[in-house]
Amino acid sequence: MLEYLFKRLLSLIPVLFVVSIAIFLIIHITPGDPASTILGLEASQQEIDELNELMGFNAPIHIQYANWMKNVLKGDLGDSIFMRQPVTQAIIEHFPPTLSLAIIAQIIAIILAIPFGIIAAYKRGSVIDTTLMSVSLLGMAIPGFLLGLFLMLFFSVKLELLPVAGYKPLSMGLWTHLRYLILPSIALGTVQAALITRMTRSSMLDVLYLNYIKTARSKGIKEIKVLLKHALKNAALPILTIIGQSFGSLVTGAVVIESLFNIPGIGQLIMNSIVRRDIAVIQGVVLFVTLVYVIVNLIVDLLYGVFDPRIRLDGK
Amino acid sequence: MRKSKIFKLVSLVLCLSFILAACGQGGTDTKEQPPTNEETGAKETQYKDTITVAMTAQPPTLDASLTQSQVTFGVAGNIFEQLYTMNAEYIPTPELAESVEISEDKLEYVFTLRQGVKFHNGKEMKADDVVTSMNRWLNVNGRAKALLEGANFEKIDDYTVKLKVTRATSDVLIILSTRSLFPTIMPKEVIEAASPEGVKEYIGTGPYKLQEWKQDQYIHLVKFDDYSPVDSEPSGFSGKKEAPTENIYFYFVTDHATRIAGIKTGEYDVAENIPLENYEELSTEEGVTLYSKPSGSLNAFFNTTEGLLADVKIRQAILAAIDANEVMLVSYASPEHFTLDPGYMNINQPQWAVKAGAEYYNQANPEKAKQLLEEAGYNGETVTLLTTKDYQEMYAATIAIQEQLRQVGINAEVSNSDFPTFMETKKDRSKWDIFITSNGYNVIPPQILAVNPDWAGFSAPEVKTYLDAIRGASSDEEAQKQWANLQQFMYEYGSSTALGHYNSSMATTDKVEGFVFFDQPIYWNAKVAQ
């Protein structure tokens, strides 16, 4: 197990290296430069060139990369030229809102999706199944930002129950914290819920008609127990995979929802940095996001062994 | 056995996420957080102690001398002041200076400073600070450097400074008073510690001081208790600043829909930059006050140096084809949001609002255009219109013009990219023929982009001659005449065209009092009723 963990972590290094080169090249191929952003629309070319020179953006690309890599290996992701703070600090400040949002959205998604998926599979072909599947199709089809706008209009503007946008940290109290995250979490969670519902249903259908379920039923075990203990557990792996993927995408920043609800998370950070051509931040965040994604996947892989003891990660 | 394993694992994951969340919070715990509206509302005073503003973007810096960014000026105007500033009639009015004496030859300006003015760090503002600040401004602000080439400030005594300029012009005080050039006065030490990217601390003399800048979230300003206001009626950027509200929060809310929803619910007291398509909706909303005023012009710039449009006949054909009314309607939704006028300068500023070149403006004459194209021997070559969807009005206008050009038989193509790419591509004149930008007003003609050779490559030598004549004019009338000549020349040359003048809109809740929407929103006398 430990050996497996170690191998997986080791395999991270080339992944991060390739990602870093790719992102470095993409940023530098993209036209636009940070000095223009700082100086504004009407700055002269001379001013822009001067500032770029001073900030070291006129050096050849491989030199810039080498300098950056050297610092990264020392644990220094560089400084944001726009925010005037270390990139690491920017990430640390922008991660909590995203993490909170991801956790709440994921909880909403799971609470909705698993029961719905089980019911739809159990009542296969019935009106309930058709309704649930239609609703989940709608949930997948509706763009998150549109749902977010509807939620904002209804719950904030019409009913005035929840704040329109913004973010308050947990330190200001749990309820204050949650109030600002409920709507964006629903907007995000619904899309994920639709996905997980469908996966749960099809995964359950795969096992519900197998012989061991019939055996369990014929032994007189209660239906609920058959469903949850015998069927769900065996159907868990694909569901777990999809939950892992969905959490991975949530925790690495929901760009549109974060900017709609003005949540200063990783998604906003990366979007703003791209607009500002704040190169150090873009690189730092992409590395961070890759790392988080890989770790989430690793955790999912480890969980496989828990749900299905036949899977042995050490290969013995 | 296995159950407990699962239980342990789940608990571990949960614990981990809480620890992560808690660690993450650590960074923000210690800092002061903005109070919510409910909290501020709980006090029993008549007015709230906080005004919340939703602005469109985070300023790139608050070091206003360095940038041309409008969002910077909006916030920095509360923190910093200048020697002279503009009143509502665009007349230079003393702010940190008490008075000025101008030598007969117009080459020396002696400013007497106000005494007892304190910086936010408690230090008194004296000549050393002013000289250091102003000389830095003359050095780092590209436009100041170009307009006042070779100028220099020096100290006479603690409360007197002298500006020496190398050319006698009529607009020196105007330049010093211009908000979009913003010669901010900061303490000498702050200027000396500055790096090329800007100063490291934002310390000014204004009615508000910077309390906290939370990246990508908000800027929090608090009232500066030792502020010493001038004793005159508020007018434009000048006059008494009272700071009746203790805190101003500028939230960065990029999404229009969110700003609008926020002003409806009172989450924000002020929402900057209301898109025109939402103006109608908000104007019927109870409890919301709208402000709208002309704030710039939409202009089409032609590539006079390279490609097809290097031929003046083709440019004139394009001018003949353009229906400015249609373009403005497409870009700004309704006639109440724009004004058709051939001028490049502020239509509310009588000094420069001239109609020279009107015969070339808004011609909407396809027949003439076709004839000119034939004379020029146009043969279906592609005309590239460069644009960006990041600015909706620029994109909409580009599409409208593309269609108008197609109507007269020009093979017009649109090249669209994000804003930084647009700016970068614009530099390469082989890649475009026409681009359209919306440009905020400037105070004097030499500042406008339409006469700036860097902007679109328009570098006819006549421009410089006219600009010199404007700046060296002996009277306002003479200057105006010269400007009219230049504007006429630009239209005849076909270097660019104004398409129209657009209004900017803002919204406040009707609980906001004392707020003024001048060239920028003015918050220092604003307060919000409970």
XYZ file of N, CA, C and O in Angstrom, chain A residues 30-33 36-52 54-55 81-85 89 92-97 99-100 103 107 149 152-153 156-158 160 162-172 176-177 179-180 229 233 256 259-265 268-269 271-277 299 302-303 305-307 309, chain B residues 2-3 5-6 9 13 17-18 20-25 27-29 31 33-36 38-39 58-61 63 66-69 140-143 145 195-200 202 213-217 251-255 257-259 261-262 264-265 267-268 285 390-391 418-425 427 437-440 442 447 449 452 454-455:
692
model
N 0.277 33.114 -26.407
C -0.871 34.011 -26.401
C -0.387 35.452 -26.460
O 0.470 35.842 -25.674
N -0.946 36.244 -27.368
C -0.537 37.646 -27.404
C -1.023 38.388 -26.148
O -1.891 37.908 -25.433
N -0.460 39.567 -25.928
C -0.846 40.362 -24.768
C 0.216 40.260 -23.715
O 0.891 39.248 -23.593
N 0.409 41.338 -22.967
C 1.455 41.302 -21.959
C 0.995 42.011 -20.697
O 0.070 42.813 -20.728
N 0.804 46.043 -20.447
C -0.355 46.737 -21.025
C -1.507 46.759 -20.032
O -2.230 47.745 -19.931
N -1.679 45.657 -19.315
C -2.778 45.588 -18.369
C -2.580 46.568 -17.228
O -3.502 47.259 -16.808
N -1.360 46.642 -16.729
C -1.102 47.546 -15.610
C -1.243 48.996 -16.057
O -1.819 49.818 -15.365
N -0.728 49.289 -17.233
C -0.692 50.690 -17.660
C -2.021 51.182 -18.224
O -2.245 52.377 -18.314
N -2.904 50.265 -18.638
C -4.215 50.685 -19.114
C -4.275 50.853 -20.616
O -3.265 50.838 -21.312
N -5.516 51.023 -21.075
C -5.835 51.033 -22.496
C -5.036 52.066 -23.283
O -4.664 51.844 -24.425
N -4.789 53.229 -22.687
C -4.271 54.324 -23.487
C -2.777 54.554 -23.303
O -2.247 55.589 -23.693
N -2.088 53.578 -22.717
C -0.652 53.745 -22.508
C 0.098 53.675 -23.837
O -0.338 53.012 -24.766
N 1.231 54.355 -23.922
C 1.984 54.338 -25.167
C 2.851 53.085 -25.236
O 3.177 52.470 -24.219
N 3.249 52.738 -26.461
C 4.061 51.547 -26.663
C 5.369 51.636 -25.881
O 5.840 50.663 -25.299
N 5.930 52.837 -25.856
C 7.208 53.013 -25.165
C 7.076 52.696 -23.674
O 7.901 51.983 -23.101
N 6.009 53.200 -23.074
C 5.788 52.921 -21.646
C 5.652 51.425 -21.404
O 6.197 50.882 -20.444
N 4.902 50.760 -22.309
C 4.672 49.315 -22.162
C 5.996 48.561 -22.263
O 6.310 47.715 -21.424
N 6.792 48.912 -23.275
C 8.081 48.237 -23.455
C 8.986 48.438 -22.249
O 9.647 47.505 -21.794
N 8.990 49.664 -21.739
C 9.861 49.958 -20.596
C 9.491 49.104 -19.392
O 10.352 48.521 -18.741
N 8.186 49.039 -19.108
C 7.752 48.283 -17.933
C 8.022 46.782 -18.119
O 8.474 46.103 -17.204
N 7.762 46.273 -19.331
C 8.048 44.864 -19.603
C 9.526 44.541 -19.383
O 9.883 43.516 -18.819
N 11.608 46.162 -17.427
C 11.906 46.226 -15.995
C 11.425 44.982 -15.257
O 12.047 44.529 -14.309
N 10.319 44.423 -15.724
C 9.773 43.265 -15.032
C 10.358 41.958 -15.557
O 9.966 40.877 -15.121
N 2.644 39.999 -10.297
C 2.991 41.384 -10.588
C 1.786 42.294 -10.416
O 1.919 43.485 -10.212
N 0.619 41.721 -10.499
C -0.592 42.536 -10.419
C -1.038 42.714 -8.972
O -1.374 43.799 -8.540
N -0.996 41.626 -8.204
C -1.499 41.683 -6.828
C -0.406 42.047 -5.836
O -0.677 42.218 -4.662
N 0.831 42.094 -6.312
C 1.971 42.423 -5.463
C 2.040 41.528 -4.229
O 2.173 42.003 -3.108
N 1.859 40.249 -4.421
C 2.018 39.317 -3.305
C 2.525 37.997 -3.874
O 2.389 37.739 -5.071
N 0.856 32.765 -1.553
C -0.104 33.418 -0.652
C -1.436 33.644 -1.365
O -2.511 33.445 -0.777
N -3.233 30.413 -1.313
C -3.734 30.111 0.035
C -4.972 30.952 0.348
O -5.931 30.486 0.935
N -4.967 32.204 -0.099
C -6.117 33.067 0.189
C -7.339 32.712 -0.651
O -8.462 32.907 -0.224
N -7.096 32.221 -1.867
C -8.222 31.954 -2.753
C -8.752 30.529 -2.637
O -9.800 30.223 -3.186
N -8.031 29.655 -1.941
C -8.463 28.257 -1.893
C -9.650 27.999 -0.951
O -10.564 27.259 -1.313
N -9.683 28.600 0.246
C -10.788 28.289 1.161
C -12.188 28.489 0.567
O -13.039 27.608 0.728
N -12.462 29.613 -0.129
C -13.807 29.746 -0.699
C -14.129 28.614 -1.667
O -15.235 28.050 -1.621
N -12.824 25.585 -1.714
C -12.962 24.318 -0.993
C -14.329 24.224 -0.322
O -15.021 23.208 -0.430
N -14.726 25.318 0.352
C -16.045 25.323 0.995
C -17.138 25.083 -0.026
O -18.042 24.265 0.175
N -17.145 21.454 -1.218
C -17.664 20.490 -0.235
C -19.188 20.587 -0.149
O -19.894 19.584 -0.220
N -21.848 17.768 -1.255
C -22.810 17.185 -0.304
C -24.213 17.262 -0.905
O -24.965 16.277 -0.899
N -28.320 32.290 -12.175
C -29.065 33.535 -12.357
C -30.515 33.386 -11.910
O -31.066 34.256 -11.235
N -30.590 33.285 -8.180
C -30.326 34.615 -7.644
C -31.576 35.480 -7.746
O -31.972 36.164 -6.802
N -32.214 35.408 -8.910
C -33.405 36.222 -9.159
C -34.520 35.846 -8.193
O -35.186 36.704 -7.617
N -32.918 35.688 -4.048
C -32.313 36.910 -3.520
C -33.115 38.147 -3.872
O -33.440 38.956 -3.014
N -33.465 38.281 -5.151
C -34.133 39.520 -5.567
C -35.616 39.486 -5.214
O -36.139 40.418 -4.606
N -36.306 38.399 -5.546
C -37.751 38.342 -5.281
C -38.041 38.077 -3.805
O -38.746 38.831 -3.151
N -35.804 37.780 -1.293
C -34.827 38.428 -0.412
C -34.440 37.552 0.773
O -34.311 38.008 1.903
N -31.715 35.267 0.653
C -30.264 35.042 0.709
C -29.546 36.184 -0.006
O -30.128 36.837 -0.871
N -28.287 36.425 0.350
C -27.560 37.498 -0.328
C -27.334 37.196 -1.808
O -27.249 36.027 -2.198
N -27.257 38.250 -2.590
C -27.096 38.108 -4.030
C -25.747 37.479 -4.377
O -25.657 36.557 -5.166
N -24.708 38.027 -3.782
C -23.365 37.572 -4.147
C -22.408 37.944 -3.041
O -22.771 38.656 -2.110
N -21.187 37.447 -3.162
C -20.165 37.788 -2.182
C -19.727 36.557 -1.424
O -20.175 35.435 -1.711
N -18.856 36.786 -0.473
C -18.311 35.671 0.288
C -17.905 36.168 1.668
O -17.326 37.242 1.795
N -18.259 35.424 2.699
C -17.786 35.721 4.054
C -17.096 34.465 4.581
O -17.659 33.375 4.483
N -15.905 34.635 5.135
C -15.181 33.447 5.606
C -15.848 32.811 6.820
O -16.653 33.444 7.504
N -15.467 31.573 7.081
C -16.011 30.799 8.190
C -15.808 31.511 9.518
O -16.613 31.409 10.433
N -14.731 32.308 9.597
C -14.429 32.983 10.865
C -15.519 33.972 11.252
O -15.588 34.408 12.396
N -16.384 34.354 10.318
C -17.454 35.292 10.657
C -18.709 34.564 11.112
O -19.767 35.172 11.265
N -23.343 32.776 8.585
C -22.956 33.843 7.654
C -22.199 33.236 6.483
O -22.445 33.578 5.328
N -21.281 32.347 6.806
C -20.477 31.674 5.787
C -21.375 30.915 4.809
O -21.278 31.070 3.598
N -24.681 31.146 4.267
C -25.691 31.950 3.552
C -25.181 32.352 2.168
O -25.920 32.357 1.201
N -23.904 32.741 2.134
C -23.354 33.224 0.872
C -23.050 32.087 -0.097
O -22.868 32.315 -1.273
N -27.284 -2.746 0.982
C -26.115 -3.508 1.393
C -25.552 -4.370 0.275
O -24.358 -4.342 -0.001
N -23.464 -1.534 -2.698
C -22.054 -1.702 -2.412
C -21.307 -2.245 -3.621
O -20.197 -1.805 -3.933
N -17.122 30.001 -13.826
C -18.315 30.796 -14.147
C -19.132 31.114 -12.891
O -19.494 32.264 -12.648
N -17.478 33.624 -10.645
C -17.518 35.025 -11.055
C -18.944 35.564 -11.015
O -19.162 36.717 -10.701
N -19.922 34.710 -11.269
C -21.319 35.153 -11.169
C -21.652 35.555 -9.732
O -22.242 36.605 -9.495
N -21.287 34.727 -8.784
C -21.609 35.009 -7.382
C -20.491 35.753 -6.668
O -20.518 35.906 -5.460
N -19.531 36.201 -7.429
C -18.448 37.002 -6.879
C -17.765 36.331 -5.692
O -17.599 36.933 -4.633
N -17.407 35.088 -5.875
C -16.711 34.351 -4.819
C -15.226 34.330 -5.157
O -14.841 33.862 -6.226
N -14.402 34.867 -4.283
C -12.981 35.012 -4.620
C -12.215 33.704 -4.496
O -11.323 33.575 -3.671
N -12.559 32.742 -5.315
C -11.919 31.430 -5.233
C -10.878 31.227 -6.317
O -10.492 32.167 -7.014
N -11.936 32.237 -9.946
C -11.809 33.671 -10.231
C -10.354 34.079 -10.359
O -10.010 34.907 -11.198
N -9.542 33.492 -9.484
C -8.118 33.843 -9.512
C -7.531 33.525 -10.880
O -6.836 34.362 -11.474
N -9.102 33.075 -13.739
C -9.695 33.855 -14.816
C -9.125 35.287 -14.814
O -8.695 35.799 -15.852
N -9.116 35.901 -13.645
C -8.570 37.260 -13.569
C -7.119 37.301 -14.021
O -6.698 38.227 -14.705
N -6.359 36.281 -13.618
C -4.942 36.287 -13.961
C -4.730 36.150 -15.463
O -3.807 36.732 -16.009
N -5.601 35.389 -16.107
C -5.464 35.255 -17.562
C -5.761 36.592 -18.228
O -5.020 37.053 -19.085
N -6.827 37.239 -17.773
C -7.164 38.541 -18.349
C -6.031 39.540 -18.123
O -5.703 40.341 -18.981
N -5.407 39.451 -16.946
C -4.334 40.392 -16.630
C -2.979 39.937 -17.170
O -1.989 40.616 -16.991
N -2.944 38.740 -17.736
C -1.687 38.145 -18.184
C -0.671 38.125 -17.036
O 0.499 38.434 -17.207
N -6.897 9.596 -3.975
C -7.755 9.221 -2.849
C -8.872 8.292 -3.324
O -9.196 7.294 -2.674
N -7.576 4.891 -3.779
C -7.375 4.219 -2.491
C -8.704 3.729 -1.934
O -8.785 2.674 -1.315
N -9.756 4.522 -2.186
C -11.071 4.134 -1.677
C -11.611 2.893 -2.377
O -12.405 2.160 -1.798
N -10.210 0.153 -2.878
C -9.839 -0.997 -2.067
C -10.750 -1.177 -0.869
O -10.994 -2.296 -0.409
N -11.252 -0.062 -0.362
C -12.133 -0.125 0.800
C -13.469 -0.728 0.420
O -14.027 -1.568 1.112
N -13.999 -0.272 -0.740
C -15.316 -0.748 -1.153
C -15.269 -2.140 -1.765
O -16.236 -2.875 -1.724
N -12.742 -5.254 -1.679
C -11.490 -5.821 -1.169
C -10.758 -6.651 -2.225
O -9.583 -6.955 -2.055
N -15.038 -4.563 8.935
C -14.901 -3.705 7.759
C -15.665 -2.398 7.955
O -15.248 -1.342 7.512
N -16.829 -2.525 8.624
C -17.617 -1.321 8.885
C -16.782 -0.275 9.595
O -16.762 0.909 9.255
N -13.695 0.021 9.579
C -12.643 0.522 8.694
C -13.189 1.669 7.833
O -12.578 2.727 7.698
N -14.383 1.387 7.283
C -15.014 2.428 6.459
C -15.272 3.668 7.302
O -14.989 4.796 6.899
N -12.217 5.580 7.886
C -11.764 6.273 6.676
C -12.581 7.527 6.403
O -12.049 8.600 6.117
N -11.336 11.377 6.295
C -11.526 12.310 5.174
C -12.215 13.580 5.655
O -11.809 14.704 5.337
N -10.767 17.379 5.663
C -11.336 18.529 4.963
C -11.576 19.677 5.930
O -11.382 20.845 5.580
N -11.983 19.351 7.183
C -12.175 20.445 8.137
C -10.862 21.130 8.489
O -10.780 22.354 8.566
N -8.239 21.256 6.612
C -7.849 22.052 5.435
C -8.604 23.363 5.425
O -8.046 24.442 5.240
N -9.912 23.250 5.635
C -10.733 24.453 5.613
C -10.287 25.411 6.703
O -10.129 26.606 6.491
N -10.032 24.840 7.894
C -9.634 25.687 9.016
C -8.291 26.353 8.755
O -8.114 27.541 9.013
N -7.344 25.564 8.196
C -6.032 26.147 7.876
C -6.199 27.286 6.912
O -5.620 28.345 7.057
N -7.015 27.020 5.904
C -7.233 28.040 4.884
C -7.772 29.297 5.499
O -7.371 30.393 5.155
N -8.669 29.143 6.443
C -9.272 30.325 7.054
C -8.249 31.142 7.810
O -8.394 32.336 7.958
N -5.531 32.378 7.170
C -5.019 33.537 6.482
C -5.919 34.739 6.580
O -5.460 35.865 6.545
N -7.202 34.498 6.732
C -8.105 35.644 6.713
C -8.602 36.009 8.111
O -9.149 37.073 8.307
N -8.372 35.082 9.050
C -8.902 35.291 10.397
C -8.539 36.624 11.007
O -9.383 37.338 11.540
N -7.500 39.372 9.779
C -7.821 40.646 9.136
C -9.250 41.079 9.457
O -10.126 40.262 9.662
N -12.863 42.113 8.809
C -13.773 41.753 7.741
C -14.823 42.839 7.561
O -15.194 43.520 8.510
N -15.322 42.981 6.323
C -16.340 43.994 6.116
C -17.624 43.622 6.829
O -18.028 42.469 6.771
N -18.233 44.564 7.484
C -19.502 44.255 8.127
C -20.578 44.065 7.075
O -20.521 44.678 6.015
N -21.526 43.207 7.337
C -22.627 43.057 6.387
C -23.582 44.224 6.609
O -23.509 44.924 7.613
N -26.599 44.119 7.416
C -27.440 43.959 8.607
C -26.736 44.477 9.850
O -27.328 45.138 10.687
N -25.403 44.166 9.898
C -24.672 44.594 11.096
C -24.632 46.112 11.209
O -24.846 46.683 12.251
N -11.127 44.987 -10.515
C -10.129 45.403 -9.536
C -9.128 46.340 -10.225
O -8.661 46.057 -11.314
N -8.803 47.481 -9.583
C -7.821 48.372 -10.203
C -6.463 47.673 -10.311
O -6.091 46.901 -9.434
N -5.726 47.936 -11.389
C -4.404 47.314 -11.518
C -3.447 47.842 -10.449
O -2.538 47.131 -10.026
N -3.647 49.051 -9.998
C -2.804 49.672 -8.982
C -3.553 50.887 -8.470
O -4.499 51.335 -9.112
N -1.580 53.487 -7.684
C -0.571 54.495 -7.991
C -1.001 55.177 -9.302
O -0.597 54.795 -10.391
N 0.735 56.210 -12.682
C 1.310 55.189 -13.551
C 0.364 54.657 -14.595
O 0.777 54.017 -15.535
N -0.919 54.856 -14.410
C -1.876 54.111 -15.227
C -2.880 55.036 -15.893
O -2.994 56.208 -15.541
N -3.593 54.482 -16.859
C -4.690 55.222 -17.485
C -6.008 54.540 -17.129
O -7.033 54.835 -17.724
N -5.966 53.643 -16.162
C -7.128 52.829 -15.869
C -8.190 53.614 -15.084
O -7.918 54.154 -14.016
N 7.269 59.591 -14.930
C 6.694 58.261 -15.171
C 5.369 58.299 -15.931
O 4.966 57.306 -16.523
N 4.669 59.402 -15.885
C 3.393 59.444 -16.599
C 3.654 59.820 -18.055
O 4.029 60.949 -18.361
N 3.452 58.839 -18.939
C 3.814 59.018 -20.343
C 3.226 60.269 -20.957
O 3.902 61.006 -21.677
N 1.964 60.541 -20.645
C 1.329 61.687 -21.288
C 1.798 62.999 -20.686
O 1.966 63.992 -21.400
N 4.690 63.457 -19.497
C 6.042 63.615 -20.026
C 5.988 64.232 -21.428
O 6.757 65.122 -21.768
N 9.211 51.325 -6.625
C 9.883 50.534 -7.656
C 9.232 50.895 -9.000
O 8.252 51.640 -9.026
N 9.764 50.361 -10.107
C 9.154 50.689 -11.406
C 7.674 50.318 -11.483
O 6.906 50.940 -12.192
N 7.272 49.282 -10.720
C 5.861 48.884 -10.753
C 4.985 49.819 -9.941
O 3.768 49.711 -9.981
N 5.602 50.709 -9.164
C 4.789 51.656 -8.417
C 5.218 51.795 -6.972
O 6.153 51.139 -6.515
N 4.503 52.668 -6.241
C 4.831 52.892 -4.833
C 4.426 51.672 -4.015
O 3.559 50.897 -4.427
N 5.059 51.523 -2.847
C 4.774 50.340 -2.035
C 3.683 50.608 -1.001
O 3.099 49.679 -0.446
N 0.251 53.291 -0.127
C -0.619 54.314 -0.693
C -0.950 55.341 0.386
O -1.882 55.163 1.157
N -6.719 46.163 1.331
C -6.998 45.776 -0.056
C -6.969 44.266 -0.095
O -5.918 43.658 -0.015
N -8.136 43.672 -0.142
C -8.233 42.215 -0.186
C -8.310 41.828 -1.657
O -9.307 42.106 -2.327
N -7.231 41.190 -2.125
C -7.111 40.913 -3.553
C -8.337 40.199 -4.105
O -8.805 39.228 -3.535
N -8.820 40.696 -5.220
C -9.961 40.119 -5.930
C -11.259 40.159 -5.135
O -12.233 39.550 -5.534
N -11.270 40.860 -3.999
C -12.523 40.959 -3.259
C -12.969 42.407 -3.087
O -13.993 42.809 -3.590
N -16.342 46.840 -3.776
C -16.302 45.417 -4.120
C -16.072 45.278 -5.626
O -16.595 46.072 -6.401
N -15.296 44.274 -5.999
C -15.070 44.048 -7.424
C -16.088 43.022 -7.904
O -15.986 41.843 -7.571
N -17.073 43.480 -8.643
C -18.149 42.598 -9.093
C -18.183 42.654 -10.617
O -18.757 43.555 -11.213
N -17.525 41.695 -11.238
C -17.365 41.773 -12.689
C -18.664 41.483 -13.434
O -18.873 42.010 -14.510
N -19.527 40.691 -12.845
C -20.724 40.295 -13.571
C -21.818 41.364 -13.472
O -22.230 41.745 -12.386
N -25.014 41.225 -14.181
C -26.258 40.748 -13.576
C -26.159 40.777 -12.055
O -27.115 41.123 -11.359
N -24.968 40.471 -11.542
C -24.789 40.447 -10.093
C -24.829 41.867 -9.523
O -25.413 42.104 -8.459
N -24.218 42.812 -10.224
C -24.266 44.206 -9.741
C -25.705 44.718 -9.703
O -26.117 45.382 -8.766
N -28.566 42.886 -9.603
C -29.326 42.206 -8.554
C -28.946 42.789 -7.195
O -29.799 42.987 -6.326
N -27.669 43.114 -7.014
C -27.180 43.663 -5.741
C -27.748 45.027 -5.423
O -28.013 45.343 -4.257
N -30.649 46.100 -6.493
C -32.081 45.917 -6.239
C -32.338 45.482 -4.802
O -33.324 45.865 -4.195
N -31.465 44.642 -4.287
C -31.700 44.118 -2.939
C -31.045 44.973 -1.872
O -31.249 44.736 -0.690
N -27.877 45.093 -1.342
C -26.580 44.507 -0.995
C -25.476 45.535 -1.255
O -24.535 45.664 -0.492
N -25.607 46.276 -2.350
C -24.698 47.381 -2.653
C -25.486 48.676 -2.637
O -26.644 48.710 -3.042
N -37.616 50.378 -11.498
C -37.454 49.716 -10.197
C -37.593 50.751 -9.077
O -36.924 51.783 -9.085
N -14.724 41.500 -25.517
C -14.634 41.904 -24.110
C -15.331 43.242 -23.873
O -15.730 43.551 -22.758
N -15.414 44.057 -24.915
C -16.173 45.305 -24.806
C -17.333 45.218 -25.791
O -17.158 45.369 -26.988
N -9.640 38.123 -27.499
C -9.814 38.729 -26.182
C -9.029 40.043 -26.128
O -8.246 40.353 -27.023
N -9.306 40.843 -25.103
C -8.796 42.210 -25.116
C -7.268 42.323 -25.176
O -6.733 43.082 -25.993
N -6.538 41.570 -24.342
C -5.068 41.699 -24.439
C -4.551 41.326 -25.836
O -3.628 41.967 -26.344
N -5.163 40.314 -26.448
C -4.736 39.918 -27.790
C -5.060 41.029 -28.794
O -4.267 41.335 -29.685
N -6.231 41.628 -28.616
C -6.628 42.754 -29.471
C -5.567 43.864 -29.408
O -5.111 44.379 -30.429
N -5.163 44.215 -28.193
C -4.180 45.289 -28.022
C -2.846 44.933 -28.684
O -2.175 45.777 -29.266
N -2.489 43.651 -28.542
C -1.225 43.198 -29.100
C -1.280 43.218 -30.636
O -0.346 43.673 -31.296
N -2.394 42.731 -31.191
C -2.528 42.670 -32.651
C -2.555 44.069 -33.260
O -2.037 44.308 -34.347
N -0.891 46.507 -32.566
C 0.456 47.054 -32.770
C 0.998 46.695 -34.153
O 1.817 47.415 -34.704
N -12.876 51.705 -30.955
C -12.783 51.658 -29.493
C -13.657 52.748 -28.893
O -13.885 53.780 -29.510
N -14.125 52.496 -27.678
C -14.815 53.544 -26.935
C -13.761 54.195 -26.058
O -13.027 53.514 -25.350
N -13.682 55.515 -26.121
C -12.632 56.225 -25.397
C -13.234 57.280 -24.475
O -14.034 58.101 -24.922
N -12.852 57.229 -23.197
C -13.335 58.223 -22.233
C -12.860 59.615 -22.638
O -11.861 59.759 -23.334
N -11.213 63.281 -22.713
C -10.010 63.932 -22.215
C -10.260 65.414 -22.105
O -11.221 65.933 -22.675
N -4.437 65.306 -25.656
C -4.504 64.036 -24.923
C -5.273 62.953 -25.666
O -5.212 61.788 -25.294
N -6.668 60.095 -28.183
C -5.969 59.035 -28.909
C -6.006 59.255 -30.421
O -5.119 58.802 -31.137
N -2.881 60.698 -31.475
C -1.683 60.061 -30.941
C -1.127 59.053 -31.961
O -1.784 58.073 -32.284
N 0.981 56.753 -31.769
C 1.132 55.389 -31.242
C -0.144 54.575 -31.383
O -0.108 53.358 -31.461
N -1.254 55.250 -31.342
C -2.526 54.551 -31.185
C -2.925 53.766 -32.433
O -3.204 52.584 -32.372
